[in-house]
C-alpha cells in the first residue's frame, strides 16, 4: 500500500461540514513515511489528477487502492489544529520539540558547571 490511512468523505465527515479526505495515520517505514512529504492531518485534494471532492469514504479508499505504482497527490497542509487528535497511534506526540532536545543540553551545561566548580575548589 501507500503506507497511510485516510478518514473523511460524504458519508463519514471527519471535520464538521467538510466532505474532504484527510490523512489520519502514516505507517512508519511505509512509502509515505519514507518519502517524508505527507503529514498526518493533511487534506488530500486529488490523487493522480482525480479530484476527491464529494466522494464517499469507500470510493476514496478504492481510488487509493487502485492508484498504481506512480502516485501523485495534491494536498492542502493543515495550518490550524482542529478540535481533537488526528493521530490514531496514541503516542502522545504533540508535534513540538522533543523534551530531550531541551533537557540534554541543559543537563550537559549543568554538569559542566559542576565540573568547573569542583576543579576550582580543588585548586584553592
PDB file of N, CA and C in Angstrom, residues 83-119:
ATOM      1  N   UNK A  83     -10.185  20.560  16.621  1.00  0.00           N
ATOM      2  CA  UNK A  83     -10.507  20.014  17.940  1.00  0.00           C
ATOM      3  C   UNK A  83     -10.312  18.508  17.896  1.00  0.00           C
ATOM      4  N   UNK A  84      -9.555  18.001  18.843  1.00  0.00           N
ATOM      5  CA  UNK A  84      -9.346  16.566  18.929  1.00  0.00           C
ATOM      6  C   UNK A  84      -8.120  16.125  18.157  1.00  0.00           C
ATOM      7  N   UNK A  85      -7.635  14.937  18.478  1.00  0.00           N
ATOM      8  CA  UNK A  85      -6.411  14.441  17.845  1.00  0.00           C
ATOM      9  C   UNK A  85      -6.656  13.954  16.427  1.00  0.00           C
ATOM     10  N   UNK A  86      -5.626  14.044  15.595  1.00  0.00           N
ATOM     11  CA  UNK A  86      -5.667  13.475  14.259  1.00  0.00           C
ATOM     12  C   UNK A  86      -5.083  12.082  14.305  1.00  0.00           C
ATOM     13  N   UNK A  87      -4.012  11.912  15.060  1.00  0.00           N
ATOM     14  CA  UNK A  87      -3.302  10.649  15.097  1.00  0.00           C
ATOM     15  C   UNK A  87      -4.108   9.587  15.826  1.00  0.00           C
ATOM     16  N   UNK A  88      -4.098   8.391  15.271  1.00  0.00           N
ATOM     17  CA  UNK A  88      -4.752   7.256  15.928  1.00  0.00           C
ATOM     18  C   UNK A  88      -3.733   6.321  16.538  1.00  0.00           C
ATOM     19  N   UNK A  89      -2.480   6.767  16.580  1.00  0.00           N
ATOM     20  CA  UNK A  89      -1.419   5.928  17.138  1.00  0.00           C
ATOM     21  C   UNK A  89      -1.452   5.961  18.654  1.00  0.00           C
ATOM     22  N   UNK A  90      -1.923   7.070  19.225  1.00  0.00           N
ATOM     23  CA  UNK A  90      -1.976   7.173  20.675  1.00  0.00           C
ATOM     24  C   UNK A  90      -0.618   7.338  21.309  1.00  0.00           C
ATOM     25  N   UNK A  91       0.364   7.894  20.562  1.00  0.00           N
ATOM     26  CA  UNK A  91       1.695   8.010  21.143  1.00  0.00           C
ATOM     27  C   UNK A  91       1.895   9.329  21.872  1.00  0.00           C
ATOM     28  N   UNK A  92       0.910  10.224  21.842  1.00  0.00           N
ATOM     29  CA  UNK A  92       1.013  11.467  22.588  1.00  0.00           C
ATOM     30  C   UNK A  92       1.943  12.478  21.966  1.00  0.00           C
ATOM     31  N   UNK A  93       2.387  12.273  20.749  1.00  0.00           N
ATOM     32  CA  UNK A  93       3.308  13.198  20.095  1.00  0.00           C
ATOM     33  C   UNK A  93       2.581  14.493  19.798  1.00  0.00           C
ATOM     34  N   UNK A  94       3.062  15.586  20.349  1.00  0.00           N
ATOM     35  CA  UNK A  94       2.414  16.876  20.162  1.00  0.00           C
ATOM     36  C   UNK A  94       2.909  17.586  18.925  1.00  0.00           C
ATOM     37  N   UNK A  95       3.954  17.097  18.302  1.00  0.00           N
ATOM     38  CA  UNK A  95       4.496  17.742  17.130  1.00  0.00           C
ATOM     39  C   UNK A  95       5.482  18.849  17.455  1.00  0.00           C
ATOM     40  N   UNK A  96       5.710  19.149  18.738  1.00  0.00           N
ATOM     41  CA  UNK A  96       6.662  20.180  19.129  1.00  0.00           C
ATOM     42  C   UNK A  96       8.049  19.605  19.320  1.00  0.00           C
ATOM     43  N   UNK A  97       8.903  20.378  19.981  1.00  0.00           N
ATOM     44  CA  UNK A  97      10.247  19.898  20.263  1.00  0.00           C
ATOM     45  C   UNK A  97      10.202  18.733  21.240  1.00  0.00           C
ATOM     46  N   UNK A  98      10.989  17.708  21.014  1.00  0.00           N
ATOM     47  CA  UNK A  98      11.046  16.627  21.997  1.00  0.00           C
ATOM     48  C   UNK A  98      11.646  17.144  23.298  1.00  0.00           C
ATOM     49  N   UNK A  99      11.193  16.619  24.398  1.00  0.00           N
ATOM     50  CA  UNK A  99      11.684  17.038  25.705  1.00  0.00           C
ATOM     51  C   UNK A  99      13.193  16.870  25.805  1.00  0.00           C
ATOM     52  N   UNK A 100      13.728  15.825  25.191  1.00  0.00           N
ATOM     53  CA  UNK A 100      15.170  15.586  25.241  1.00  0.00           C
ATOM     54  C   UNK A 100      15.961  16.712  24.580  1.00  0.00           C
ATOM     55  N   UNK A 101      15.371  17.378  23.589  1.00  0.00           N
ATOM     56  CA  UNK A 101      16.068  18.473  22.909  1.00  0.00           C
ATOM     57  C   UNK A 101      16.294  19.653  23.854  1.00  0.00           C
ATOM     58  N   UNK A 102      15.519  19.727  24.911  1.00  0.00           N
ATOM     59  CA  UNK A 102      15.677  20.792  25.896  1.00  0.00           C
ATOM     60  C   UNK A 102      16.493  20.300  27.084  1.00  0.00           C
ATOM     61  N   UNK A 103      16.182  19.098  27.564  1.00  0.00           N
ATOM     62  CA  UNK A 103      16.833  18.582  28.768  1.00  0.00           C
ATOM     63  C   UNK A 103      18.305  18.225  28.568  1.00  0.00           C
ATOM     64  N   UNK A 104      18.641  17.580  27.458  1.00  0.00           N
ATOM     65  CA  UNK A 104      20.019  17.116  27.266  1.00  0.00           C
ATOM     66  C   UNK A 104      21.010  18.279  27.260  1.00  0.00           C
ATOM     67  N   UNK A 105      20.796  19.344  26.462  1.00  0.00           N
ATOM     68  CA  UNK A 105      21.744  20.464  26.528  1.00  0.00           C
ATOM     69  C   UNK A 105      21.777  21.121  27.912  1.00  0.00           C
ATOM     70  N   UNK A 106      20.620  21.205  28.566  1.00  0.00           N
ATOM     71  CA  UNK A 106      20.569  21.797  29.904  1.00  0.00           C
ATOM     72  C   UNK A 106      21.351  20.989  30.918  1.00  0.00           C
ATOM     73  N   UNK A 107      21.208  19.670  30.859  1.00  0.00           N
ATOM     74  CA  UNK A 107      21.945  18.806  31.778  1.00  0.00           C
ATOM     75  C   UNK A 107      23.443  18.843  31.485  1.00  0.00           C
ATOM     76  N   UNK A 108      23.801  18.910  30.214  1.00  0.00           N
ATOM     77  CA  UNK A 108      25.218  18.995  29.850  1.00  0.00           C
ATOM     78  C   UNK A 108      25.823  20.282  30.382  1.00  0.00           C
ATOM     79  N   UNK A 109      25.094  21.378  30.276  1.00  0.00           N
ATOM     80  CA  UNK A 109      25.560  22.660  30.785  1.00  0.00           C
ATOM     81  C   UNK A 109      25.708  22.613  32.308  1.00  0.00           C
ATOM     82  N   UNK A 110      24.738  22.014  32.993  1.00  0.00           N
ATOM     83  CA  UNK A 110      24.807  21.902  34.454  1.00  0.00           C
ATOM     84  C   UNK A 110      25.985  21.023  34.883  1.00  0.00           C
ATOM     85  N   UNK A 111      26.207  19.908  34.183  1.00  0.00           N
ATOM     86  CA  UNK A 111      27.321  19.019  34.519  1.00  0.00           C
ATOM     87  C   UNK A 111      28.659  19.733  34.316  1.00  0.00           C
ATOM     88  N   UNK A 112      28.751  20.524  33.257  1.00  0.00           N
ATOM     89  CA  UNK A 112      29.976  21.286  33.003  1.00  0.00           C
ATOM     90  C   UNK A 112      30.212  22.312  34.104  1.00  0.00           C
ATOM     91  N   UNK A 113      29.162  22.970  34.528  1.00  0.00           N
ATOM     92  CA  UNK A 113      29.288  23.969  35.593  1.00  0.00           C
ATOM     93  C   UNK A 113      29.743  23.328  36.903  1.00  0.00           C
ATOM     94  N   UNK A 114      29.193  22.166  37.231  1.00  0.00           N
ATOM     95  CA  UNK A 114      29.593  21.457  38.453  1.00  0.00           C
ATOM     96  C   UNK A 114      31.059  21.031  38.352  1.00  0.00           C
ATOM     97  N   UNK A 115      31.468  20.516  37.192  1.00  0.00           N
ATOM     98  CA  UNK A 115      32.849  20.103  36.990  1.00  0.00           C
ATOM     99  C   UNK A 115      33.803  21.287  37.158  1.00  0.00           C
ATOM    100  N   UNK A 116      33.462  22.447  36.585  1.00  0.00           N
ATOM    101  CA  UNK A 116      34.301  23.651  36.713  1.00  0.00           C
ATOM    102  C   UNK A 116      34.376  24.087  38.171  1.00  0.00           C
ATOM    103  N   UNK A 117      33.264  24.053  38.870  1.00  0.00           N
ATOM    104  CA  UNK A 117      33.227  24.444  40.283  1.00  0.00           C
ATOM    105  C   UNK A 117      34.120  23.518  41.117  1.00  0.00           C
ATOM    106  N   UNK A 118      34.030  22.209  40.882  1.00  0.00           N
ATOM    107  CA  UNK A 118      34.855  21.257  41.632  1.00  0.00           C
ATOM    108  C   UNK A 118      36.339  21.451  41.336  1.00  0.00           C
ATOM    109  N   UNK A 119      36.704  21.677  40.088  1.00  0.00           N
ATOM    110  CA  UNK A 119      38.100  21.921  39.731  1.00  0.00           C
ATOM    111  C   UNK A 119      38.604  23.199  40.377  1.00  0.00           C
TER     112      UNK A 119
END
